[in-house]
PDB file of C-alpha atoms in Angstrom:
ATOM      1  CA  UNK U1032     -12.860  -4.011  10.787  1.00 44.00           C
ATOM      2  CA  UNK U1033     -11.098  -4.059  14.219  1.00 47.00           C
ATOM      3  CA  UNK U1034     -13.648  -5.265  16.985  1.00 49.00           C
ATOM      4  CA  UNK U1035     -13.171  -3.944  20.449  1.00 48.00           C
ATOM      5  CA  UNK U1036     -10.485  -2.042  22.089  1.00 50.00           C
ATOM      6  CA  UNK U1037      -7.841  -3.533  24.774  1.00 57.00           C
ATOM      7  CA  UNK U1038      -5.420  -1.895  26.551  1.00 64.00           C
ATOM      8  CA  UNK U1039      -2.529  -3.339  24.035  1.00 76.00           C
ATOM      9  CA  UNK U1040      -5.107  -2.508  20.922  1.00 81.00           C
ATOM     10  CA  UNK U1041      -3.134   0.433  19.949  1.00 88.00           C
ATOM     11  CA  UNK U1042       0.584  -1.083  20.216  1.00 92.00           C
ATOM     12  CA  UNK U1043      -0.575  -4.248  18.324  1.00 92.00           C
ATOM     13  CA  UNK U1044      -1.776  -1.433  15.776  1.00 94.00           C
ATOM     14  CA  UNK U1045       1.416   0.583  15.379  1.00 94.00           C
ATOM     15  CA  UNK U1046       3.149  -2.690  15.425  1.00 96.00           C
ATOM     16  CA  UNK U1047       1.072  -4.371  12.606  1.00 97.00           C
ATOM     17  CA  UNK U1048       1.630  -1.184  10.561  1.00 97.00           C
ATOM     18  CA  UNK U1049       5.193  -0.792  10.678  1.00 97.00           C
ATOM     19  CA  UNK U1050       5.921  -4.523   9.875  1.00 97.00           C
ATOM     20  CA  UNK U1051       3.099  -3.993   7.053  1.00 97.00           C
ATOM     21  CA  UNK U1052       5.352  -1.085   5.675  1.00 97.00           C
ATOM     22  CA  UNK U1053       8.424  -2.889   6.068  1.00 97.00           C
ATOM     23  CA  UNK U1054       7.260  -6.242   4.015  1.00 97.00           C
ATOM     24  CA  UNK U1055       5.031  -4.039   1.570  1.00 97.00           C
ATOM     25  CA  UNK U1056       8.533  -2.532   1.121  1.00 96.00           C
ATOM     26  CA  UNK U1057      10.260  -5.121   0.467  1.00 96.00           C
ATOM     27  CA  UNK U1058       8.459  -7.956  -1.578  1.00 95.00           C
ATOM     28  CA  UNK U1059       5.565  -5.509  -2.922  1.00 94.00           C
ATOM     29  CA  UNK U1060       1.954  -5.552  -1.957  1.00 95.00           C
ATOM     30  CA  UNK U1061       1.008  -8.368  -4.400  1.00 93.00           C
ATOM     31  CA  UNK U1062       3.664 -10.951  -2.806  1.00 95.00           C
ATOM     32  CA  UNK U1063       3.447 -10.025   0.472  1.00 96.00           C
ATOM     33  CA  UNK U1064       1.461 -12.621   2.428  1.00 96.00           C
ATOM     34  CA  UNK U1065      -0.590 -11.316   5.852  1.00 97.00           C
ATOM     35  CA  UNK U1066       1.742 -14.120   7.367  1.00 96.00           C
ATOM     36  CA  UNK U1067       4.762 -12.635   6.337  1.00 97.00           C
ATOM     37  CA  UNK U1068       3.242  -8.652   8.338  1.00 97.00           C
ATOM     38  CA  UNK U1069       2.245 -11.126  11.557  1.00 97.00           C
ATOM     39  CA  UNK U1070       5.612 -12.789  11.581  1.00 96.00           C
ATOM     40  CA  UNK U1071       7.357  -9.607  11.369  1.00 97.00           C
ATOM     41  CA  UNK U1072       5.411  -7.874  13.995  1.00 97.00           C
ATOM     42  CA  UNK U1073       5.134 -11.293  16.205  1.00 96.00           C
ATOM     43  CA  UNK U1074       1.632 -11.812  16.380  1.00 95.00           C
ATOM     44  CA  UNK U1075      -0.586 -14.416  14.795  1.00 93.00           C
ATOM     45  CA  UNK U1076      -3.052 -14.565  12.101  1.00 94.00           C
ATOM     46  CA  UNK U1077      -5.607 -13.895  14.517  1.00 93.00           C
ATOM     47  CA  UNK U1078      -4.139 -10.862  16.182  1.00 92.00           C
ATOM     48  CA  UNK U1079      -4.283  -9.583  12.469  1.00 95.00           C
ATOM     49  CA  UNK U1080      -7.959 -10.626  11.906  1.00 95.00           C
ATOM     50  CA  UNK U1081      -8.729  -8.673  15.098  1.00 92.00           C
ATOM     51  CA  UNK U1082      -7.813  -5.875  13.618  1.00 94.00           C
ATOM     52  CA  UNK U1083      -8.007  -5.809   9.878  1.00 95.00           C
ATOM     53  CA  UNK U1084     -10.356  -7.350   7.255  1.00 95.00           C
ATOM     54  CA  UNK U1085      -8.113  -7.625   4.736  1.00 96.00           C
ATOM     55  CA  UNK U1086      -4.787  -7.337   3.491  1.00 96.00           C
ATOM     56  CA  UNK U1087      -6.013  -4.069   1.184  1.00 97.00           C
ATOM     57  CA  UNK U1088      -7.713  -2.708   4.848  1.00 97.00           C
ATOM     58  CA  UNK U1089      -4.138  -2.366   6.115  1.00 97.00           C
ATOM     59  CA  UNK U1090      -2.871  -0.399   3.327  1.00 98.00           C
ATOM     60  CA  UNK U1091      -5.244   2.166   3.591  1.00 98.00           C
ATOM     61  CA  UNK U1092      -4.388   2.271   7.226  1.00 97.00           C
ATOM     62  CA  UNK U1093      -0.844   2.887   6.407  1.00 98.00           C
ATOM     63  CA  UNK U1094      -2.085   5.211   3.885  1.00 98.00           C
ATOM     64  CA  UNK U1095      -4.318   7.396   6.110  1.00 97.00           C
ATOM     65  CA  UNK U1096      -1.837   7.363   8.701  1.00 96.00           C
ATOM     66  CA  UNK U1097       1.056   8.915   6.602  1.00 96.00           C
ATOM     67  CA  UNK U1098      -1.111  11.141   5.274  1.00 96.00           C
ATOM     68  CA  UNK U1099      -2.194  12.221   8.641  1.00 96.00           C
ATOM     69  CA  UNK U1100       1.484  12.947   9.359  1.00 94.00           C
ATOM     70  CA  UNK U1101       2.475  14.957   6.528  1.00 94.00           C
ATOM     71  CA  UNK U1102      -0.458  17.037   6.917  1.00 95.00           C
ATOM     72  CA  UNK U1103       0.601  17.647  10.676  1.00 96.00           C
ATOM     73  CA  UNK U1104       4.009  17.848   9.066  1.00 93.00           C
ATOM     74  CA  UNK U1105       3.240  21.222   7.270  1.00 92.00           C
ATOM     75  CA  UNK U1106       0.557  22.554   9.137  1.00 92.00           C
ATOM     76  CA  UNK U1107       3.375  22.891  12.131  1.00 94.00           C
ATOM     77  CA  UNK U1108       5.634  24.273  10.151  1.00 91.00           C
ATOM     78  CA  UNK U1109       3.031  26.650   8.599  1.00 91.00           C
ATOM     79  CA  UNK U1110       1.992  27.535  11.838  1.00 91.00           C
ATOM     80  CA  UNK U1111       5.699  28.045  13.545  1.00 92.00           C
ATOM     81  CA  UNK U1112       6.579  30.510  10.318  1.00 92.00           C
ATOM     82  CA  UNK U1113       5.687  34.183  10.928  1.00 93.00           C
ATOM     83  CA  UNK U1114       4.025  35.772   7.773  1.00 91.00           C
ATOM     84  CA  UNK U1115       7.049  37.987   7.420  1.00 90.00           C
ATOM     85  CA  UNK U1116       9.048  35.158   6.262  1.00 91.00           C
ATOM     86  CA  UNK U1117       5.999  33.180   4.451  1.00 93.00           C
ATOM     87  CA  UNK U1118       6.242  33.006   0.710  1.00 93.00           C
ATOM     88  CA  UNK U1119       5.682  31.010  -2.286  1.00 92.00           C
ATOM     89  CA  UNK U1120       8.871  29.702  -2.282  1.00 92.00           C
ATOM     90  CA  UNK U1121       8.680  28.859   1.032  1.00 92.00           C
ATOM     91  CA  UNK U1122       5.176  27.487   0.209  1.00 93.00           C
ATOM     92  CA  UNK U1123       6.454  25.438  -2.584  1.00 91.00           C
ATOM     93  CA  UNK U1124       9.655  23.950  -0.020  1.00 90.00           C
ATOM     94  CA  UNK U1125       6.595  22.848   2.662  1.00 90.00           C
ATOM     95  CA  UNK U1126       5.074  20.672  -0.465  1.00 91.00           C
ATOM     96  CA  UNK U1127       8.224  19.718  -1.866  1.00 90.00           C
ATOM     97  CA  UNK U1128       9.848  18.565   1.073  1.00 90.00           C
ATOM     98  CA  UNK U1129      10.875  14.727   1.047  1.00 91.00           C
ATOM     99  CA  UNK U1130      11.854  12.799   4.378  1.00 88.00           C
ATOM    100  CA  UNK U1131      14.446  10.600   4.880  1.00 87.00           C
ATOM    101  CA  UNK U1132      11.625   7.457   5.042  1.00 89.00           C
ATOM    102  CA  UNK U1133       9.933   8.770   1.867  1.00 94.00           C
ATOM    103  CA  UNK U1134      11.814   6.109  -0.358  1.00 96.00           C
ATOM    104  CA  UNK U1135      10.054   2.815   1.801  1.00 97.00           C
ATOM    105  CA  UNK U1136       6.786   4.939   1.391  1.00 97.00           C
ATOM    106  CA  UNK U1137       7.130   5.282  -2.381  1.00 97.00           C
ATOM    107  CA  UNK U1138       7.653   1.779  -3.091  1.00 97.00           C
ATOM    108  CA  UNK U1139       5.046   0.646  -0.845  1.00 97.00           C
ATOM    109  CA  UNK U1140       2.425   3.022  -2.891  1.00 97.00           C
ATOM    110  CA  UNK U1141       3.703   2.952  -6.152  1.00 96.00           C
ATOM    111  CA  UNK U1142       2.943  -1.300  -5.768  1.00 95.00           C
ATOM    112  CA  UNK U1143       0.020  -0.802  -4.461  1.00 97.00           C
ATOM    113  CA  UNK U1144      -0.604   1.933  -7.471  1.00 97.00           C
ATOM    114  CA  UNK U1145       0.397  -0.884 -10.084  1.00 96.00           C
ATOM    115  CA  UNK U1146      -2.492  -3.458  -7.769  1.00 96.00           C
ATOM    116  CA  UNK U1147      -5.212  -0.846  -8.185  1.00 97.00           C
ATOM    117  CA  UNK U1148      -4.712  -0.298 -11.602  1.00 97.00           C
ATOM    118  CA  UNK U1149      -5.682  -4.015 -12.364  1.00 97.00           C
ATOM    119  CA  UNK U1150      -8.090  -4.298  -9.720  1.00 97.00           C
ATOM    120  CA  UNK U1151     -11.149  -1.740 -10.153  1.00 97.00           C
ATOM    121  CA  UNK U1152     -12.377  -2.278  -6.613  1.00 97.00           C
ATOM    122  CA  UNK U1153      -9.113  -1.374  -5.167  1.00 97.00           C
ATOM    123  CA  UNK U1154      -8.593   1.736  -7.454  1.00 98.00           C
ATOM    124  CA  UNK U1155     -11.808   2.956  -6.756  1.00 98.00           C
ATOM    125  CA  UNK U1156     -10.937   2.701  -2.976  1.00 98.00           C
ATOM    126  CA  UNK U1157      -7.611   4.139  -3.475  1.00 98.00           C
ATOM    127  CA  UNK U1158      -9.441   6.798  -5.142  1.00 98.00           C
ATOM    128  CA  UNK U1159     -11.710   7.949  -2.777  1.00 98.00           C
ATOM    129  CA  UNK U1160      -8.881   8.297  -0.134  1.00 98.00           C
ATOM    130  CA  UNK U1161      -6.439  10.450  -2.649  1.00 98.00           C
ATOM    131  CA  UNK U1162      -9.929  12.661  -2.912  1.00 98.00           C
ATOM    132  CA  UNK U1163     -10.100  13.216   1.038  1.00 97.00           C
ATOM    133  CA  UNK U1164      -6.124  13.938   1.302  1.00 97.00           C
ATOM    134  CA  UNK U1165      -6.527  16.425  -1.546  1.00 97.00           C
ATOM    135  CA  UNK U1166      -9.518  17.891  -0.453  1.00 97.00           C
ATOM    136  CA  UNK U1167      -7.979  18.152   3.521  1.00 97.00           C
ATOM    137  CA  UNK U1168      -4.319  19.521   1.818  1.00 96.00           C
ATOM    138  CA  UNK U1169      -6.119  21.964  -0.423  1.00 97.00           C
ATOM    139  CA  UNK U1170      -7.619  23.930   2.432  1.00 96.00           C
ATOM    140  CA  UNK U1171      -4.143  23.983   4.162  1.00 96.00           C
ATOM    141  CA  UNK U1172      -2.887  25.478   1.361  1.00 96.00           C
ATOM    142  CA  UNK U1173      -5.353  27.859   0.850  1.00 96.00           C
ATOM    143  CA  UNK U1174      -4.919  29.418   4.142  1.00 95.00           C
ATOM    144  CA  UNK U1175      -1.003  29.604   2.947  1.00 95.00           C
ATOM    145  CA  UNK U1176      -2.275  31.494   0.042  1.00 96.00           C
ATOM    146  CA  UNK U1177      -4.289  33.502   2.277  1.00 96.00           C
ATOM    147  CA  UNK U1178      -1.222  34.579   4.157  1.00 95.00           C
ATOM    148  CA  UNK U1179       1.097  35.809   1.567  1.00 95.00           C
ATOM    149  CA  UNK U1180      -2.166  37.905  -0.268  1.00 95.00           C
ATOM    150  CA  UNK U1181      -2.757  35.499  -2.658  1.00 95.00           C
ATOM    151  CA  UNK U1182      -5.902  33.465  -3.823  1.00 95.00           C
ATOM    152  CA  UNK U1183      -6.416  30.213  -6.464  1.00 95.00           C
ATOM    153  CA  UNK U1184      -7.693  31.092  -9.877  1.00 94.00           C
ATOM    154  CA  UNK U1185      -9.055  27.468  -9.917  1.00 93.00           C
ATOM    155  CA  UNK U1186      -9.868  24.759  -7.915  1.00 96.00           C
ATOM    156  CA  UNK U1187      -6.853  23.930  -5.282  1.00 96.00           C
ATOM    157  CA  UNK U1188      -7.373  20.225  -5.478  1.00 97.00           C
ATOM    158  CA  UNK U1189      -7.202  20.134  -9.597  1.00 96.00           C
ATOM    159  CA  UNK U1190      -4.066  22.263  -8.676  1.00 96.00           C
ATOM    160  CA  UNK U1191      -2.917  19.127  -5.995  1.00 96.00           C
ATOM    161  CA  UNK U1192      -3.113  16.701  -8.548  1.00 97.00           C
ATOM    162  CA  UNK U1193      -0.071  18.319 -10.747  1.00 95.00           C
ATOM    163  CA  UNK U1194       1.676  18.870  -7.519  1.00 94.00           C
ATOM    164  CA  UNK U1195       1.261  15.086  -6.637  1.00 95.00           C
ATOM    165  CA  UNK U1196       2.158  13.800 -10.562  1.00 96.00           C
ATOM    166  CA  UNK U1197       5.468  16.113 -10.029  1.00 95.00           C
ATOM    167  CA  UNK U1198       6.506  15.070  -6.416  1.00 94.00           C
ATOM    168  CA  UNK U1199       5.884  11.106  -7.517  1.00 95.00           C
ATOM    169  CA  UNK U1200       7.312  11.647 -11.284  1.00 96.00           C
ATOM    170  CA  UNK U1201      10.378  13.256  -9.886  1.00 96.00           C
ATOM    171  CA  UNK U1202      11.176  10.893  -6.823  1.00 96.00           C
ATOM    172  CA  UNK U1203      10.888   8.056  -8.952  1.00 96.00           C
ATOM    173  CA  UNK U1204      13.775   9.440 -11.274  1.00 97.00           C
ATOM    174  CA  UNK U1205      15.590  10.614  -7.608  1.00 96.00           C
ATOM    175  CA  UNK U1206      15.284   6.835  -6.962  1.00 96.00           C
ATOM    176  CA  UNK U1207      16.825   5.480 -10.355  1.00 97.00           C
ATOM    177  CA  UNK U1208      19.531   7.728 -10.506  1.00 96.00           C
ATOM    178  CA  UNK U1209      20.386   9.623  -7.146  1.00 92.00           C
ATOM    179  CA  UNK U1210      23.729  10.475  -7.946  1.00 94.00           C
ATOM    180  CA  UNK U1211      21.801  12.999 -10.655  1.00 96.00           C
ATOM    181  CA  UNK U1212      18.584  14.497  -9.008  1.00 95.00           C
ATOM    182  CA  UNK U1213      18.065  14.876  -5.208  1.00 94.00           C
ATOM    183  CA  UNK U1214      15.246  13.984  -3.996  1.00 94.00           C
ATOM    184  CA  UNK U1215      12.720  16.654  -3.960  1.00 92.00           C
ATOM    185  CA  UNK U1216      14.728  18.677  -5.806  1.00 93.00           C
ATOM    186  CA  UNK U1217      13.234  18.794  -8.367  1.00 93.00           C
ATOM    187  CA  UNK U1218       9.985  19.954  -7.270  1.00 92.00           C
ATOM    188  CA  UNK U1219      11.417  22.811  -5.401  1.00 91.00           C
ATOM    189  CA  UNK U1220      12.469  24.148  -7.929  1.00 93.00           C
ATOM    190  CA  UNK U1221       9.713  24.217 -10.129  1.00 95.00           C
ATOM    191  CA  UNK U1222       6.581  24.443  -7.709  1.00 94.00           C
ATOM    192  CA  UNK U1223       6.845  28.295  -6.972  1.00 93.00           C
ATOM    193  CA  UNK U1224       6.966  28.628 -11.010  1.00 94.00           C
ATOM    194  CA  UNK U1225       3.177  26.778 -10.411  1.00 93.00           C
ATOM    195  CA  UNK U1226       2.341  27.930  -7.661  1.00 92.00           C
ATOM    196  CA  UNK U1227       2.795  31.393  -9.094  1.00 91.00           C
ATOM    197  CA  UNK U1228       0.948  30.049 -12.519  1.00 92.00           C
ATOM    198  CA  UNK U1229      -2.415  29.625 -10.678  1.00 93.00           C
ATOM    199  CA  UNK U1230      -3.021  32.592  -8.150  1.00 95.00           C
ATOM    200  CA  UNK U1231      -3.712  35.927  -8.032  1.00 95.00           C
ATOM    201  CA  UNK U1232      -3.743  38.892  -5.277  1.00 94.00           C
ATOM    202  CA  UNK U1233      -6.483  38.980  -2.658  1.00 92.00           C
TER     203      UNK U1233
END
């Protein structure tokens, strides 16, 4: 775990991450070497020990943080739509929406995905922070709900866990063949049909 705080402590952070996202990216979590993220980010070894344990501790850094963001990400647009023009479509576009670094994202999880499965300490880690982003996006989505009169008929992060399998499922045939399916396409267009599937009015 990082010991201490400096002045610098936060840029050596943010610049640790992104050169952790940009090698995870491109040689996979399993091949990447903590040399390879300190190189890149132009720090040593030790400036990495100073602030991570591990080579799993920064992925779940990068994980937490983009998390973070894309809860940010809709809550601000949630909060900067009136009610008048909130829907279930509109709902659905919020969830479905893919950003134009989504692709270096996807790689860098899905490999860490394919780690976790083989490893039971890592999946079980990996596990416990999907649980916290699902529980943290299924009360922002309730409060959507809320707003357009509607309520779940089950539980919201059961619900989450479809909505996840459809926005990774579809990006990774986006990825394979973009000429044929934009990215998050494909869960625009079906996630109202879901959303619609699993609530009632208030």
């Amino acid at each position: 775990m990082p010991k201490g705080t400096t002045k610098r402590r936060p840029q050596t952070l943010a610049r640790l991450l992104d050169a952790a996202l940009e090698v995870f990216a491109e040689s996979g979590f399993g091949a990447a070497r903590i040399e390879d993220v300190c190189r890149r980010a132009g720090y040593t070894r030790g400036a990495f020990y100073s602030n991570f344990s591990s080579k799993e501790e920064l992925f779940f850094a990068l994980f937490d943080a983009h998390a973070e963001r894309e809860l940010e990400r809709i809550g601000r647009l949630a909060a900067a739509t009136q009610d008048h023009d909130l829907s279930v479509a509109r709902i659905a576009a919020l969830l479905a929406h893919i950003g134009p670094d989504e692709r270096t994202w996807f790689l860098v999880t899905t490999e860490f995905t394919l780690y976790a499965i083989r490893n039971p300490e890592a999946a079980a880690r990996l596990a416990e922070h999907d649980a916290k982003l699902r529980e943290e996006a299924a009360g922002l989505l309730a409060g959507l709900l809320a707003r357009v009169g509607l309520r779940p008929r089950g539980d919201l992060t059961e619900f989450l866990r479809v909505v996840i399998a459809l926005r990774e499922g579809a990006l990774g045939q986006s990825y394979v063949e973009p000429g044929a399916l934009e990215p998050g396409a494909l869960a625009e267009k079906f996630l109202p049909l879901l959303v619609a599937s699993v609530t009632e009015p208030l």
